[in-house]
Coordinates of C-alpha atoms and ligand atoms in Angstrom, one line a residue:
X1303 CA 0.0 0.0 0.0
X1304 CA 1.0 3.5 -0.8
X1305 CA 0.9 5.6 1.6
X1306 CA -0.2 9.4 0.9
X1307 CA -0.7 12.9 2.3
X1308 CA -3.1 15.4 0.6
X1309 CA -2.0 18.9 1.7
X1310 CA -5.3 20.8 0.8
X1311 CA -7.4 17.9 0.6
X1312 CA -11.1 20.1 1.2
X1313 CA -10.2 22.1 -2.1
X1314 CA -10.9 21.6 -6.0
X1315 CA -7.7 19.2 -6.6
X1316 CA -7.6 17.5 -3.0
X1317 CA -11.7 16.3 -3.7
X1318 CA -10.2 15.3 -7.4
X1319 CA -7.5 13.6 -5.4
X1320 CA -9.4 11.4 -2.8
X1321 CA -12.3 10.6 -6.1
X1322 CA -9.3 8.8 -8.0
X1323 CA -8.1 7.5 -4.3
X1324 CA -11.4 6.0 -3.5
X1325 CA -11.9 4.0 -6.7
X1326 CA -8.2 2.2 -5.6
X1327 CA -8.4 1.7 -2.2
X1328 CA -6.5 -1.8 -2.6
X1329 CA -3.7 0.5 -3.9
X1330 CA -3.5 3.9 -1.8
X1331 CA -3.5 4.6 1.9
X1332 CA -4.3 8.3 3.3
X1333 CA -2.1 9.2 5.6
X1334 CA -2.4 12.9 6.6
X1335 CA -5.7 15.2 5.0
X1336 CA -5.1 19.1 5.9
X1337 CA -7.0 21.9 5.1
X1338 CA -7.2 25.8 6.5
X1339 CA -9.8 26.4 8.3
X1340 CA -12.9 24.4 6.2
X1341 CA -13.5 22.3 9.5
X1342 CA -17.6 20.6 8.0
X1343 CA -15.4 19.7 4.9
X1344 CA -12.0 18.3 7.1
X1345 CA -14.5 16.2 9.0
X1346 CA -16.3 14.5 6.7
X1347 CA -13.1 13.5 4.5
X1348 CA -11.8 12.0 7.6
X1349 CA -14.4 9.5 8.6
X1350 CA -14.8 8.6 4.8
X1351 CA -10.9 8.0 4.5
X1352 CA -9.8 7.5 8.2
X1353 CA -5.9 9.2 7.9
X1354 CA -3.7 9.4 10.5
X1355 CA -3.5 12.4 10.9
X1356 CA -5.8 15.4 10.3
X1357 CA -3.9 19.2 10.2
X1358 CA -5.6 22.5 9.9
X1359 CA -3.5 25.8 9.0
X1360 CA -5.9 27.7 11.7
X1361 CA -5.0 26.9 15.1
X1362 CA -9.3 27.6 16.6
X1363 CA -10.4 25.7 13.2
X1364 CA -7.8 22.5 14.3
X1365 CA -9.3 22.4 17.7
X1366 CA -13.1 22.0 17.0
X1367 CA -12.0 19.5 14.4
X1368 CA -10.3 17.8 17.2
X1369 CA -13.6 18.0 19.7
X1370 CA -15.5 17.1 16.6
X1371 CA -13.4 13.8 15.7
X1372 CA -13.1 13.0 19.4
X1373 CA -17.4 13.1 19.5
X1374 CA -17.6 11.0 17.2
X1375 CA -15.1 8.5 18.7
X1376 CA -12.1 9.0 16.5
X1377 CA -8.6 8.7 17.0
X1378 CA -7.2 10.5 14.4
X1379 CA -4.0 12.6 15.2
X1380 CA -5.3 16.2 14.6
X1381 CA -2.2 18.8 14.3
X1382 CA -2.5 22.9 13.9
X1383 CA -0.1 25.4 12.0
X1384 CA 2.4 25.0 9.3
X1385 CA 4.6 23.0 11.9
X1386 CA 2.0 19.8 11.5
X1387 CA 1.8 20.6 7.8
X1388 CA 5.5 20.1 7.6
X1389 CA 5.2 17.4 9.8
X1390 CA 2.5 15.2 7.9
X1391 CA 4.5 16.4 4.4
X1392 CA 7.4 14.6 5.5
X1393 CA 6.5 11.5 8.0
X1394 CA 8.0 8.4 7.1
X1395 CA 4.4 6.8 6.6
X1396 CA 4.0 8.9 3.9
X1397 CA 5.2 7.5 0.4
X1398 CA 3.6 10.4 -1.8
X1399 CA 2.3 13.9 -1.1
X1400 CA -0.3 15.4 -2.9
X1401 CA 1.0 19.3 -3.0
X1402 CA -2.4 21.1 -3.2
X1403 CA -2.7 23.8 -1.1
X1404 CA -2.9 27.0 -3.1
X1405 CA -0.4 30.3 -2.9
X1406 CA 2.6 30.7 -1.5
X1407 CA 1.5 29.1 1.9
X1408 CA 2.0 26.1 0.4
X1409 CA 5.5 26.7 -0.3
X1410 CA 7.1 25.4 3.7
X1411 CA 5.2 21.9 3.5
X1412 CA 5.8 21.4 0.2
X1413 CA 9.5 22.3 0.6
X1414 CA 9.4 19.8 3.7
X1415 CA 8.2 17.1 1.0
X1416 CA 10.9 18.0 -1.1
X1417 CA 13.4 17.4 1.2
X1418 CA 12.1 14.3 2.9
X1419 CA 12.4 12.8 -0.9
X1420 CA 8.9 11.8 -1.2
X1421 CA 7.6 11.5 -4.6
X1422 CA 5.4 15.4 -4.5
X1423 CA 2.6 15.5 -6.7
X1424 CA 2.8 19.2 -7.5
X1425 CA -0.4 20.5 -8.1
X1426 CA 0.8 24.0 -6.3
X1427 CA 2.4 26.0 -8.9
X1428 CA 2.9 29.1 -6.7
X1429 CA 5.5 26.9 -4.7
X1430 CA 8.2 26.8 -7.5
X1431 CA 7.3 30.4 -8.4
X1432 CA 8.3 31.7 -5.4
X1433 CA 11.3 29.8 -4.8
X1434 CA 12.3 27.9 -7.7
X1435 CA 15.9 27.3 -7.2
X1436 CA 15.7 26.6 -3.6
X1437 CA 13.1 23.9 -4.6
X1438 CA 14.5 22.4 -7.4
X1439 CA 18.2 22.3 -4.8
X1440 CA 15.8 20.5 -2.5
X1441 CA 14.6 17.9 -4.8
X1442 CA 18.1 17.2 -6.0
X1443 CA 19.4 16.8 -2.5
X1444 CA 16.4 14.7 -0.6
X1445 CA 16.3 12.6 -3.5
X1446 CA 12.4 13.7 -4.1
X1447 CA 10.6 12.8 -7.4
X1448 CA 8.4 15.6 -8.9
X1449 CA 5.1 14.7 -10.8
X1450 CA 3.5 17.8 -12.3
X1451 CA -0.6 17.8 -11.8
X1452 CA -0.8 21.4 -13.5
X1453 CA -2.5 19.5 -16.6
X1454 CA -0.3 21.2 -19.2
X1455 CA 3.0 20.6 -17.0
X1456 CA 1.6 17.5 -16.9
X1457 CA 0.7 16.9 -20.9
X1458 CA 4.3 18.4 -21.4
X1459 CA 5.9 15.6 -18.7
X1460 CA 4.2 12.4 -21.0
X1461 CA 5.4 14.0 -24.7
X1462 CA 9.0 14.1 -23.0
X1463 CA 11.6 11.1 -23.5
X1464 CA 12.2 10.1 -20.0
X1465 CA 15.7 11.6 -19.8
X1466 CA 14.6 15.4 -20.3
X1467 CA 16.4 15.9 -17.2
X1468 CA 19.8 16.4 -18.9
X1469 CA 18.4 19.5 -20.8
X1470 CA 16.1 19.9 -24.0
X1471 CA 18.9 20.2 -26.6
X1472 CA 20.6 17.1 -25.1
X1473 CA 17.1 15.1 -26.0
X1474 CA 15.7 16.7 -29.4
X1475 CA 13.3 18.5 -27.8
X1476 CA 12.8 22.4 -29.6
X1477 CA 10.3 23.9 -27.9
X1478 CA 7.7 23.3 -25.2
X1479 CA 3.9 24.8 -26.6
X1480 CA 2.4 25.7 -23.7
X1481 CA -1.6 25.8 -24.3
X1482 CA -4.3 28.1 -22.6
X1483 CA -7.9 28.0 -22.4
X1484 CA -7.8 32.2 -22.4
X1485 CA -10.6 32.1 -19.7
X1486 CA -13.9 33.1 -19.5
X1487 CA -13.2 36.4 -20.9
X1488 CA -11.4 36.0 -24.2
X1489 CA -13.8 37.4 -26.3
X1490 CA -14.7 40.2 -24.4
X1491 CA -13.5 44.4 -25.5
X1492 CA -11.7 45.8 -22.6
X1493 CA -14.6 47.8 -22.2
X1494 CA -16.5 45.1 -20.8
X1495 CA -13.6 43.8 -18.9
X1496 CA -14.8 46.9 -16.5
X1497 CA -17.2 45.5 -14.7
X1498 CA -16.7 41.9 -14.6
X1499 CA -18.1 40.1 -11.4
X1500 CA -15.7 37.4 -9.5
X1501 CA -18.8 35.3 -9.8
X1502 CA -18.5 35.7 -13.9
X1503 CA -14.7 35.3 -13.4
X1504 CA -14.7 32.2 -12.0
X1505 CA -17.3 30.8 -14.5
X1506 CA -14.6 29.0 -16.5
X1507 CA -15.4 27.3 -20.0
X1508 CA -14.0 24.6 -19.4
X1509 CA -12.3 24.0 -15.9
X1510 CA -14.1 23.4 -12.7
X1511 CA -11.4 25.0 -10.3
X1512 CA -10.5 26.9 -6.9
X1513 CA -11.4 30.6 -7.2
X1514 CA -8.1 31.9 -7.0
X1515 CA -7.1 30.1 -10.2
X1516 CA -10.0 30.7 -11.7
X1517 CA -9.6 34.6 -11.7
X1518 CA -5.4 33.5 -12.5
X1519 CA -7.0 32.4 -15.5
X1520 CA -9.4 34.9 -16.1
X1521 CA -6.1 37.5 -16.5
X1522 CA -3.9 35.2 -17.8
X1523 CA -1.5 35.4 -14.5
X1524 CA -2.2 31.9 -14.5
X1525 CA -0.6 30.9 -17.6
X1526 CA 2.4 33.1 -16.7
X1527 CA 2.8 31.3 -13.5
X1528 CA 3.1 28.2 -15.5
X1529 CA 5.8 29.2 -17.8
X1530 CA 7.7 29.8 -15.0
X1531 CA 6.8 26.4 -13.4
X1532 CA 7.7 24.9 -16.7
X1533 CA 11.5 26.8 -16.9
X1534 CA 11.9 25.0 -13.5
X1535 CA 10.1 21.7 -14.0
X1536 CA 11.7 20.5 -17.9
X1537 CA 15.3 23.2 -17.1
X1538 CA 14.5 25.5 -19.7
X1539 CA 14.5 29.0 -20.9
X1540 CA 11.5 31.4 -21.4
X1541 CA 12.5 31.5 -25.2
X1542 CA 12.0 27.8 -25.5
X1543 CA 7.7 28.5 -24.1
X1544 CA 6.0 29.5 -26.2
X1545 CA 1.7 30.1 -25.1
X1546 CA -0.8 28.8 -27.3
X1547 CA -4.3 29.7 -27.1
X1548 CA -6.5 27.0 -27.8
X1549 CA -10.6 27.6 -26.4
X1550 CA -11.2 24.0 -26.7
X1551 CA -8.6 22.9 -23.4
X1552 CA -8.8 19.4 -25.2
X1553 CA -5.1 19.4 -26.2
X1554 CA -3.5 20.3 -22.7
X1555 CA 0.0 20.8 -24.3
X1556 CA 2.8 20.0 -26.9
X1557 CA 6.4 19.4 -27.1
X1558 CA 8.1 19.8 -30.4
X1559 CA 11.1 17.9 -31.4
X1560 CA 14.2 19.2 -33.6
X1561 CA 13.0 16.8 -36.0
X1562 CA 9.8 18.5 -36.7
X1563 CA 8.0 16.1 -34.7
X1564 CA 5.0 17.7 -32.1
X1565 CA 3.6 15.1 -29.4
X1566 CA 0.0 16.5 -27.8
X1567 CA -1.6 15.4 -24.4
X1568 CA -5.3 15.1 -25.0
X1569 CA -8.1 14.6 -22.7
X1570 CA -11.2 16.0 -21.3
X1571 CA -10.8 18.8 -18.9
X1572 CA -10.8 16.9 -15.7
X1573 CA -8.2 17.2 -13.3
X1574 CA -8.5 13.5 -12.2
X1575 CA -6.1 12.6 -15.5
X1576 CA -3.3 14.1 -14.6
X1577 CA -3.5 13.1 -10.9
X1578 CA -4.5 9.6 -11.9
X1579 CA -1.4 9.8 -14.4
X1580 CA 0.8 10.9 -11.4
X1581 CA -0.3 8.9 -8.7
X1582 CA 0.4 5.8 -10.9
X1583 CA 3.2 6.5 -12.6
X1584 CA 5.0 4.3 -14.9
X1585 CA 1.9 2.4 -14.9
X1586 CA -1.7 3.8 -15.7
X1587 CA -4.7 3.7 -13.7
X1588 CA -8.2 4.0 -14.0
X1589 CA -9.3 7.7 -12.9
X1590 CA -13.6 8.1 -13.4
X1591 CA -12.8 10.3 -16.6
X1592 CA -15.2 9.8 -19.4
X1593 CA -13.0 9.0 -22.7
X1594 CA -12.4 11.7 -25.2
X1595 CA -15.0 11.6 -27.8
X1596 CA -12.8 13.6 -31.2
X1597 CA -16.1 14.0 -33.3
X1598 CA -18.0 15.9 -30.1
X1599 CA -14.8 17.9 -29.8
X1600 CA -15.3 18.3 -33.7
X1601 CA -12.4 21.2 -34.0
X1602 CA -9.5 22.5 -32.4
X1603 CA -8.5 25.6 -32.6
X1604 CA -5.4 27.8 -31.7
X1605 CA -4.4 31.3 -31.6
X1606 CA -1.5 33.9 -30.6
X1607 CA -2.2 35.1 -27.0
X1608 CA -2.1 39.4 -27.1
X1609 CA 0.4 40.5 -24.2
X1610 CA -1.9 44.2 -24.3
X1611 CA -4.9 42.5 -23.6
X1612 CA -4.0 40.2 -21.1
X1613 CA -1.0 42.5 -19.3
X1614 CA -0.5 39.9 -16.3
X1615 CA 1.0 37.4 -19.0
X1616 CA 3.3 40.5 -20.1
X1617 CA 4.2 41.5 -15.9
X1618 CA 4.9 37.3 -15.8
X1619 CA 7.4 37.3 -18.3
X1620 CA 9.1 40.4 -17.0
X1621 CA 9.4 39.1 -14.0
X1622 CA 11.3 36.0 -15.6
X1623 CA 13.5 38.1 -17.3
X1624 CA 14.1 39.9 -14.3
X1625 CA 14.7 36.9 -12.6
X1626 CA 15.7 36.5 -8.8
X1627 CA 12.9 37.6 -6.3
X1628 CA 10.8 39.3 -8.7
X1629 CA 8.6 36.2 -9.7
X1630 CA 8.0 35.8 -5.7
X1631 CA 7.2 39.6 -5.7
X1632 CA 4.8 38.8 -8.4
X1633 CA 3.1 36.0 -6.9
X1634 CA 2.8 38.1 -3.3
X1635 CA 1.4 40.9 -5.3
X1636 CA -1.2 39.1 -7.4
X1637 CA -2.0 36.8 -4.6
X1638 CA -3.5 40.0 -2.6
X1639 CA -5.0 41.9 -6.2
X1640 CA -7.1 38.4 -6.5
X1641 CA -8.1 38.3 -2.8
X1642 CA -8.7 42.0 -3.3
X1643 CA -11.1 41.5 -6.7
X1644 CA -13.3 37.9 -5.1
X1645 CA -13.8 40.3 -2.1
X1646 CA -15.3 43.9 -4.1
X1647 CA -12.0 45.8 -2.9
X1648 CA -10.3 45.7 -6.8
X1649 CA -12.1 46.2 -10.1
X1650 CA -10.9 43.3 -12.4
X1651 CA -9.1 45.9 -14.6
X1652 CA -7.0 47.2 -11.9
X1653 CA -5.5 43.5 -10.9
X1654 CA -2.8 44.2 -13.6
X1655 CA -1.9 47.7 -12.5
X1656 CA -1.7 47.2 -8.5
X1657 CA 0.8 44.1 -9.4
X1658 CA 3.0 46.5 -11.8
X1659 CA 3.1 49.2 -9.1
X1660 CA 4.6 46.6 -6.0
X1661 CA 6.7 45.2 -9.0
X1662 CA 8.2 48.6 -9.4
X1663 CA 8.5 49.8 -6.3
X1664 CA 10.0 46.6 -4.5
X1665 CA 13.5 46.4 -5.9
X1666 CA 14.5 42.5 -6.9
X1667 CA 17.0 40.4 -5.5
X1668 CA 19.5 37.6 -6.6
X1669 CA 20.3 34.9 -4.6
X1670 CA 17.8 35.2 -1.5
X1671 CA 17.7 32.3 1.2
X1672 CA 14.4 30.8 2.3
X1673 CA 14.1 33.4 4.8
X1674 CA 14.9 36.0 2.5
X1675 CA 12.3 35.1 0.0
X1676 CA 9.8 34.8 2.9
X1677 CA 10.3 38.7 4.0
X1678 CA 10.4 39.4 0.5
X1679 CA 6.8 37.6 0.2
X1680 CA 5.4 40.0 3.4
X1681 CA 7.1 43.3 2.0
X1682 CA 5.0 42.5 -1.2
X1683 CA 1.8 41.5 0.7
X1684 CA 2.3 44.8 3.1
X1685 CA 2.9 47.0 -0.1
X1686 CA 0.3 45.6 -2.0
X1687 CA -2.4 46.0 0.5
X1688 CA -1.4 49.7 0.8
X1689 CA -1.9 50.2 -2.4
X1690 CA -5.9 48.4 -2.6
X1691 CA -6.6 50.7 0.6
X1692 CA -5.4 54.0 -1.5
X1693 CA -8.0 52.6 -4.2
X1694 CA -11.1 51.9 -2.5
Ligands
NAD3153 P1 -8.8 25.6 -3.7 O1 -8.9 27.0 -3.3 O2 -10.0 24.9 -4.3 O3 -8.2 24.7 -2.5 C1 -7.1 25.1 -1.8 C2 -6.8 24.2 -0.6 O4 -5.7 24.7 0.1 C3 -7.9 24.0 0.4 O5 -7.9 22.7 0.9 C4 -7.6 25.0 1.5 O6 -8.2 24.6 2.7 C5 -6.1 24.9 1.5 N1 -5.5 26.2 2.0 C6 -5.8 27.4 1.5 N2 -5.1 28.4 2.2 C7 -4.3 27.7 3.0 C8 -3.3 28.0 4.0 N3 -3.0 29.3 4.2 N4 -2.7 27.1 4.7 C9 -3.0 25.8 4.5 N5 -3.9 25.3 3.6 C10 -4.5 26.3 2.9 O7 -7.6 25.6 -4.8 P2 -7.3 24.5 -6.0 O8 -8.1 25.1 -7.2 O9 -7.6 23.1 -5.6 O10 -5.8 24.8 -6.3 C11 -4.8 24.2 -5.5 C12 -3.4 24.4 -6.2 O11 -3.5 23.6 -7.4 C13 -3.2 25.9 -6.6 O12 -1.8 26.1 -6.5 C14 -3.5 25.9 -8.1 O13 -2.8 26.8 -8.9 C15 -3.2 24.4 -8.5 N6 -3.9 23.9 -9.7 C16 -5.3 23.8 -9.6 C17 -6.0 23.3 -10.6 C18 -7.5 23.1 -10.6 O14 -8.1 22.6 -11.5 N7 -8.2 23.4 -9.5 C19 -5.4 23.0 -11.9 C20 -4.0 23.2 -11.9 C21 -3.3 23.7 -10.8
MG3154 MG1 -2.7 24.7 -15.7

């Protein structure tokens, strides 16, 4: 049996998770299921897949759970804080962990995965943005394995020859073609961008996600997020990314080969492929996703994304180029415009411009420790929330 943790099990990928869990429970044990503060959503997950150990992020939230599991004549372990994250992330018992909490608070128990050399499932893309290099260092040296769930990182990961690790040139490969949906707003003018709801916002097309990704993908920050991800994931270069629009999210990406060869990923939109795909890995399992039907699909089309229109994909790759601590200053800063949007305190419009102004006013640094890049994360959280206050 293989034992696993779920670090954000109560959200969009951790339900995903414990569906394609539940249909192998000859296969997979759950070890440790941790939320924030959903404590209804907590509970019920643990007397459906008895863990271990249950950990909320909110210390009150973590003690009703624990009143609430002892009620009901459990014995579960409940923990509190990012100290029993860490803790559950890295527990021998553990043989896998499911990386899905989102942000950058997901960064210290992921890290503590990493370094414990579990194989890390990394559905939390904010992680490797904020401190790439220091993750990658700590995959290399606790002999972790990294599975990308992001489905393109994903797609990308299956049309790569197995020894990508050596670097693209070393294997054929030309060019990664990293496809995006364009979100539920592709079509609109900017005029209409105005008055966007976060309701309308997180109505994606296609994906049924968390609401902070959904609005990542409503801008477009998302798909700059995950060029990053991919330098750090396949050790390339922005140059060798390029985005691909492509409404359809049936092909959920492509890597092109010197040879002139391009191998596609497709699949329904359902997250449950890629975590199936990475929980099984080299073998294949079944995951509850209904199989692609090509004449439903009927076309596929693709497009050139515009870096005008969607000016968080433009702040993403300046912050690559910039390199250093400006990709964590990016995330901090988008992190609080998206809070600052679902909550009425940010017009859509202005999620682009409040990001650009911490960007320029927080100088960027080479070579920051952990600790570093964690002060770094708070200036840009402190400065971006001065800047919403001036606004409203
Ligand atoms: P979500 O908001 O639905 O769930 C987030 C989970 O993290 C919840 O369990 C929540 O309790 C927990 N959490 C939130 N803040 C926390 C904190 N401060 N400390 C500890 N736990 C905390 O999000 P999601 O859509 O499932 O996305 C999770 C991650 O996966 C994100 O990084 C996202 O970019 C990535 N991702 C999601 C999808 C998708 O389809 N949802 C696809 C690709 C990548
Ligand atoms: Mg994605």
């Amino acid at each position: 049996m293989i034992g696993l943790t779920v670090l954000g099990s109560t959200g969009s990928i951790g339900i995903s998770t414990l569906d394609v869990v539940a249909r192998h429970p000859d296969r997979y044990r759950i070890v440790a299921l941790t939320a924030n503060r959903d404590v209804d959503g907590l509970y019920r997950q643990c007397l459906q897949f008895r863990p271990d150990y249950a950990v909320m992020a909110h210390r009150d939230a973590a003690l009703s759970l624990e009143q609430r599991l002892k009620e009901a004549g459990s014995s579960i372990n409940v923990l509190a804080g990012v100290e029993g994250l860490e803790h559950v992330a890295s527990i021998s018992d553990a043989h896998y962990v499911m990386a899905a909490i989102v942000g950058a608070a997901g960064l210290l128990p992921t890290l503590a995965a990493a370094r414990a050399g579990k194989r890390v499932l990394l559905a939390n893309k904010e992680a490797l943005v904020v401190a790439g290099e220091l993750f990658m260092q700590a995959v290399e040296q606790g002999g972790a394995e990294i599975l990308p769930i992001d489905s393109e990182h994903n797609a990308v990961f299956q049309c790569m020859p197995a020894d990508f690790s050596h670097g693209l040139d070393q294997v054929g490969v030309s060019r990664i073609l990293l496809t995006a949906s364009g979100g539920p707003f592709r079509t609109l003018s900017l005029d209409q961008l105005q008055d966007v709801t976060p309701d309308q916002a997180c109505a994606h097309p296609n994906w049924d996600m968390g609401r902070k990704i959904s609005v990542d993908s409503a801008t477009m920050m998302n798909k700059g997020l995950e060029v990053i991800e991919a330098c750090w994931l396949f050790h390339t270069t922005p140059d060798r990314i390029k985005v691909v629009l492509h409404p359809q999210s049936v092909i959920h990406s492509m890597v092109a080969y010197t040879d002139g060869s391009v191998l596609a990923q497709l699949g329904n939109p359902d997250m449950r492929t890629p975590i199936a795909h990475a929980l099984a890995w080299p073998e294949r399992i079944e995951s509850g996703v209904a199989p692609l039907d090509l004449f439903d699909v009927a076309r596929l089309d693709f497009e050139p994304p515009s870096l005008e229109r969607f000016a968080c994909l433009r702040l993403a790759y300046e912050a690559i180029e910039a390199g250093g601590t400006s990709p964590a200053i990016l995330n901090a800063a988008n992190e609080m415009a998206v809070d600052a949007f679902l909550s009425g305190k940010l017009r859509f419009t202005d999620i682009p411009g409040g990001i650009g102004s911490v960007l320029d006013t927080l100088p960027g640094e080479h070579g920051a420790d952990l600790d570093t890049l964690l002060a770094i994360d708070e200036s840009a959280r402190r400065r971006a929330e001065q800047l919403i206050r001036n606004r409203v």
